[in-house]
XYZ file of C-alpha atoms in Angstrom:
379
model
C -6.789 -4.689 -18.200
C -10.689 -5.750 -19.237
C -11.850 -3.968 -15.244
C -9.257 -0.985 -16.027
C -6.916 -2.272 -14.014
C -3.170 -0.970 -14.629
C -0.786 -3.886 -15.085
C 2.496 -2.901 -14.856
C 3.477 -6.443 -14.646
C 2.876 -10.110 -14.490
C 4.759 -12.514 -12.097
C 4.111 -15.697 -13.083
C 7.279 -17.416 -11.840
C 8.997 -17.103 -8.844
C 12.032 -19.390 -6.754
C 14.180 -18.783 -3.457
C 17.282 -21.486 -2.279
C 19.946 -21.702 0.475
C 23.637 -21.993 -0.020
C 24.591 -23.623 2.887
C 28.091 -23.701 4.173
C 29.804 -21.373 1.140
C 32.745 -20.537 1.394
C 32.491 -17.184 3.366
C 29.421 -15.319 4.490
C 29.604 -12.708 1.977
C 30.837 -14.827 -0.973
C 28.168 -15.462 -3.609
C 27.515 -19.358 -4.958
C 27.053 -18.755 -8.525
C 25.760 -22.478 -9.159
C 23.434 -21.639 -7.162
C 22.336 -18.829 -7.991
C 21.914 -20.567 -11.202
C 19.256 -22.991 -10.220
C 17.249 -20.628 -8.378
C 16.809 -18.717 -12.097
C 16.170 -21.974 -14.163
C 13.976 -22.572 -11.019
C 11.505 -19.435 -11.230
C 11.990 -20.122 -15.541
C 10.859 -23.367 -15.003
C 7.180 -22.422 -12.711
C 6.971 -19.489 -14.691
C 6.368 -22.168 -18.341
C 9.868 -19.992 -19.707
C 12.811 -20.765 -21.675
C 15.343 -17.924 -20.176
C 16.348 -17.795 -23.671
C 12.989 -15.480 -23.775
C 14.020 -12.964 -21.541
C 15.144 -9.928 -23.319
C 16.335 -7.885 -19.402
C 17.998 -9.226 -16.712
C 17.496 -6.572 -13.414
C 20.988 -8.070 -11.588
C 21.142 -7.593 -7.728
C 24.892 -6.406 -9.043
C 26.349 -4.710 -5.783
C 29.323 -3.633 -7.637
C 31.752 -5.281 -5.350
C 34.536 -6.805 -7.614
C 34.178 -10.547 -6.585
C 30.684 -10.876 -6.264
C 29.703 -9.197 -9.860
C 31.592 -11.582 -12.146
C 30.487 -15.044 -10.229
C 26.613 -13.647 -10.203
C 26.505 -12.001 -13.766
C 28.681 -15.156 -15.068
C 26.489 -17.387 -13.387
C 23.583 -15.809 -15.235
C 24.883 -15.353 -18.444
C 25.046 -19.055 -18.271
C 21.757 -19.177 -18.223
C 20.716 -17.181 -20.099
C 23.117 -17.043 -22.849
C 21.637 -21.179 -23.541
C 19.650 -21.573 -26.660
C 19.505 -17.174 -27.494
C 19.468 -15.585 -30.580
C 23.041 -14.221 -31.472
C 20.597 -11.231 -32.738
C 18.764 -11.058 -29.562
C 21.197 -9.967 -26.503
C 19.753 -9.569 -23.124
C 19.693 -6.229 -21.553
C 21.230 -6.302 -18.397
C 21.500 -3.722 -15.030
C 21.147 -2.864 -11.338
C 18.606 -0.598 -9.443
C 21.331 -0.133 -7.064
C 23.146 1.999 -9.464
C 20.885 5.189 -8.957
C 19.727 4.426 -5.505
C 22.864 2.678 -3.279
C 22.055 -0.585 -1.556
C 18.350 -0.390 -0.409
C 19.622 -3.558 2.143
C 15.905 -5.287 3.000
C 14.191 -3.184 0.140
C 15.944 -3.769 -2.636
C 14.204 -6.425 -4.454
C 11.652 -3.723 -3.941
C 14.018 -1.377 -5.490
C 14.342 -3.187 -8.365
C 10.722 -4.738 -8.797
C 9.250 -1.216 -9.734
C 11.355 -0.191 -11.553
C 11.487 -3.331 -14.026
C 7.559 -3.181 -13.473
C 7.558 0.422 -15.208
C 9.424 -0.392 -17.409
C 7.095 -2.909 -18.861
C 4.563 -0.584 -18.186
C 5.648 2.209 -20.204
C 8.181 -0.053 -22.606
C 11.761 1.613 -21.925
C 14.595 0.214 -20.865
C 16.381 2.568 -18.159
C 19.765 3.063 -18.335
C 22.172 1.854 -15.799
C 24.435 5.271 -14.911
C 27.925 5.422 -13.792
C 29.072 2.140 -16.010
C 32.212 3.112 -17.736
C 34.183 -0.076 -18.432
C 33.418 -3.476 -17.835
C 34.808 -5.994 -15.280
C 37.894 -8.335 -17.509
C 36.441 -11.097 -15.273
C 33.209 -11.151 -16.926
C 32.792 -11.640 -21.352
C 29.627 -10.063 -22.022
C 30.025 -10.972 -25.884
C 30.240 -14.456 -24.968
C 27.401 -13.848 -22.651
C 25.437 -12.632 -25.463
C 24.927 -9.769 -22.222
C 25.234 -5.874 -22.749
C 24.781 -3.480 -19.772
C 22.013 -0.872 -20.517
C 23.747 2.450 -20.763
C 21.038 4.466 -22.722
C 17.250 4.817 -22.230
C 16.111 2.700 -24.938
C 12.290 1.817 -26.487
C 11.265 -1.759 -26.129
C 10.085 -3.244 -29.605
C 7.961 -5.847 -31.047
C 10.557 -8.279 -32.042
C 12.307 -8.452 -28.274
C 9.323 -9.943 -27.275
C 8.902 -13.898 -26.638
C 6.754 -16.389 -28.875
C 3.832 -15.539 -27.755
C 3.922 -12.115 -28.171
C 4.590 -11.099 -24.533
C 7.746 -9.481 -22.932
C 9.956 -11.442 -20.414
C 12.121 -10.166 -17.633
C 13.270 -11.313 -14.497
C 14.531 -10.191 -11.112
C 17.612 -11.920 -9.488
C 18.084 -10.617 -5.348
C 20.208 -12.137 -3.223
C 21.201 -12.176 0.460
C 24.106 -12.244 2.945
C 24.867 -15.614 4.174
C 24.234 -17.638 0.900
C 20.206 -16.873 0.631
C 19.247 -16.725 -3.421
C 15.725 -15.118 -5.406
C 14.607 -14.841 -8.456
C 11.113 -13.772 -9.959
C 9.991 -14.000 -13.422
C 7.999 -11.214 -14.544
C 6.173 -10.531 -17.677
C 4.435 -8.213 -19.409
C -0.062 -8.754 -19.314
C -0.397 -7.642 -23.319
C 0.862 -9.293 -26.173
C 2.539 -6.999 -29.351
C -0.916 -7.963 -30.966
C -2.405 -6.238 -28.386
C -0.758 -3.396 -28.403
C -1.538 -3.298 -32.550
C -4.912 -3.476 -31.785
C -5.190 -1.044 -29.252
C -3.201 1.543 -31.358
C -5.576 1.159 -34.629
C -9.246 1.339 -32.635
C -7.360 4.578 -31.221
C -6.520 5.832 -34.049
C -9.512 5.128 -36.314
C -12.350 6.442 -33.454
C -12.626 10.112 -33.305
C -15.319 9.657 -30.236
C -13.485 9.829 -27.317
C -15.256 7.983 -24.201
C -17.011 8.744 -21.147
C -16.424 8.361 -17.658
C -18.821 8.821 -15.488
C -16.646 11.318 -12.270
C -18.552 10.842 -8.712
C -17.527 13.022 -6.363
C -18.721 12.493 -2.523
C -17.599 14.895 0.872
C -19.321 15.672 4.192
C -21.204 19.037 3.242
C -21.730 20.996 0.055
C -19.342 23.237 -0.584
C -16.824 20.482 0.717
C -17.686 19.132 -2.529
C -17.281 22.021 -4.886
C -13.983 22.082 -3.006
C -13.261 18.415 -4.562
C -13.816 19.379 -7.823
C -12.076 23.010 -8.297
C -8.762 20.377 -6.513
C -9.726 17.837 -8.915
C -10.262 19.707 -12.432
C -6.362 21.734 -11.586
C -4.989 17.851 -11.094
C -6.080 16.352 -13.863
C -6.604 19.453 -16.484
C -5.047 18.128 -19.884
C -5.021 14.001 -18.958
C -6.633 12.099 -21.914
C -5.746 8.914 -21.765
C -8.409 6.813 -21.168
C -6.788 3.841 -18.834
C -5.983 7.410 -16.738
C -9.560 8.361 -16.444
C -11.131 5.293 -15.760
C -8.576 3.899 -13.279
C -9.645 7.646 -11.880
C -13.483 7.677 -12.382
C -13.549 3.488 -10.581
C -11.670 5.107 -7.408
C -14.105 8.624 -7.187
C -17.150 6.084 -7.492
C -15.954 3.797 -4.812
C -14.765 6.839 -2.714
C -17.877 8.455 -3.281
C -20.232 5.969 -1.411
C -18.892 6.856 2.204
C -19.894 10.744 2.340
C -23.260 12.359 2.613
C -22.897 15.043 -0.323
C -22.095 13.477 -3.439
C -22.449 15.607 -7.326
C -21.551 13.470 -10.937
C -19.887 14.410 -14.302
C -20.173 12.240 -16.990
C -17.427 13.783 -19.842
C -14.567 11.826 -21.665
C -11.951 14.581 -19.770
C -11.899 16.652 -15.966
C -11.358 20.685 -16.999
C -12.816 23.947 -16.709
C -15.993 22.931 -18.697
C -16.806 19.653 -17.214
C -19.665 20.739 -16.170
C -20.952 18.426 -12.750
C -24.291 17.943 -11.101
C -25.802 19.891 -7.928
C -24.802 18.484 -5.041
C -27.286 16.474 -3.532
C -27.942 14.403 0.322
C -27.611 10.821 0.284
C -28.898 10.213 3.329
C -32.020 11.928 5.437
C -32.029 13.569 8.597
C -35.361 12.115 9.481
C -33.039 9.292 11.258
C -29.889 9.786 11.819
C -27.039 7.475 13.740
C -25.743 8.481 17.384
C -22.597 7.211 17.950
C -21.155 7.392 21.452
C -17.287 8.590 21.642
C -15.383 8.189 24.556
C -11.425 9.340 24.838
C -8.969 7.397 26.609
C -6.658 8.367 29.200
C -5.852 12.609 29.776
C -8.736 13.588 30.889
C -8.561 12.541 34.710
C -9.251 14.761 37.610
C -9.832 14.997 41.160
C -13.633 16.052 40.602
C -14.714 14.345 37.426
C -18.364 12.824 38.009
C -19.084 14.824 40.764
C -21.465 17.396 39.851
C -23.365 14.465 37.323
C -23.370 12.606 40.382
C -25.211 14.947 43.001
C -27.512 16.295 39.817
C -27.742 12.487 38.491
C -29.053 9.699 41.423
C -28.555 7.503 38.395
C -25.133 7.976 37.107
C -24.089 8.101 40.928
C -25.626 4.514 41.104
C -24.076 3.489 38.003
C -20.812 4.224 39.655
C -21.949 2.680 42.618
C -22.956 -0.546 40.917
C -19.466 -0.282 38.980
C -17.539 -0.414 42.345
C -19.760 -3.253 43.697
C -18.899 -5.184 41.026
C -15.044 -4.360 40.540
C -15.725 -5.733 44.565
C -17.147 -9.063 44.370
C -16.890 -10.672 41.265
C -13.489 -9.905 40.639
C -12.542 -9.173 44.421
C -10.460 -6.059 44.622
C -10.612 -3.566 46.815
C -13.804 -0.529 46.587
C -11.826 1.958 44.397
C -14.004 4.295 46.133
C -12.773 4.282 49.067
C -9.277 4.046 47.875
C -9.911 7.146 46.162
C -12.704 9.353 46.869
C -13.664 9.614 43.976
C -17.050 10.716 42.340
C -19.072 10.766 45.784
C -20.074 14.281 46.282
C -18.652 15.811 49.965
C -15.584 12.899 49.971
C -12.343 14.198 49.971
C -10.776 13.124 46.681
C -7.153 11.037 47.750
C -5.411 11.381 44.839
C -3.105 13.996 43.182
C -5.048 17.340 42.285
C -2.558 17.452 39.443
C -3.995 13.840 37.603
C -1.158 11.855 37.852
C -2.372 8.928 39.142
C -1.424 4.762 38.910
C -3.060 3.499 35.981
C -4.617 1.399 37.535
C -6.723 4.512 39.117
C -6.672 6.284 36.129
C -8.002 3.385 33.919
C -11.224 2.604 36.149
C -12.334 5.738 37.060
C -12.710 6.020 32.648
C -14.020 3.144 32.573
C -16.628 4.141 35.820
C -17.535 7.498 34.581
C -17.747 6.264 30.522
C -19.682 3.518 32.061
C -21.752 5.727 34.291
C -22.736 8.394 31.426
C -24.007 5.345 28.757
C -26.167 4.862 31.598
C -27.110 8.366 31.758
C -27.971 9.490 28.751
C -29.957 6.204 28.537
C -32.033 6.883 31.769
C -32.747 11.085 29.964
C -34.167 9.102 26.636
C -31.836 9.470 24.691
C -31.215 6.647 21.574
C -27.353 5.761 20.576
C -26.562 3.034 18.058
C -22.914 2.381 19.040
C -20.313 3.210 21.516
C -17.002 3.749 21.481
C -14.313 3.296 23.993
C -10.964 3.467 24.658
C -9.074 0.158 23.894
């Protein structure tokens, strides 16, 4: 939080187990699910009674939902204040079952709830399964959007939730999530904001490959963030822009409390000098092979042809293979190529021909006095 990072939730505890041989492949074991919940809260150093909301796996089945809900209710109701009813829900009511990603969907949902300080309702819930005694379990299905209140927080002022996720065959998992901030933190933050008329300033640094592109980037940012006054959002934006701009030659900056049409950016400048440019030789992969590839270079530049012949010598003497030049007729002026004119060759010929010509090109460039910093080829 001190670095301006957006912390949506903090995972403080987790646990997994498996039923082993259960009643059936698809039928859950409530006792084992309950053990997973207890272990996750033990790791988190929390009492399950401190949670104000739990995201259930809840696939909507007549058999599975009562087993899961009743098992969870026995854990979460123990020692719970009758005035702190546990809210429950499942994102599957909104988006369906996401299979292997169902837990991730639940994690995102609960994290966003903690960030926005609102409990998301469970849609299309009309009548509870009669096999689930919600009042006795001190639980209720969340059916309305509700603000997360200070009285829902744990003893230390943090809001505590958790997520259940279960799989076919008896695999069980549970994670405990809580807020990074406390009730008192939010009260202090609101007090400071209300008592201060000055808006904090941010350093917005932008960069691109060319000076005109910097101007277009600035216009796009102003259009996207015009009217945004949230300090956390602007701090995160300024940080990310600063990291991104360091990778580009043309840069500009502005010091302002927000981004709008009145924000004045400096004139773009080039951060590096053209006096010592970096040169990188980049070669393509498969595709450009041709029966006449490199022939003109071999005819004009002896260095190129010598490099081709040296590669062929290494192929024969060091790797014990047949001479590629003799086998294919490539590269050497006046020799007829034996490969197909359309470039559809065996993979071995494609790879070797491209390697030969690329190494010869590097040797030729070096012989012409051109200094390069790096060479990148095809993997």
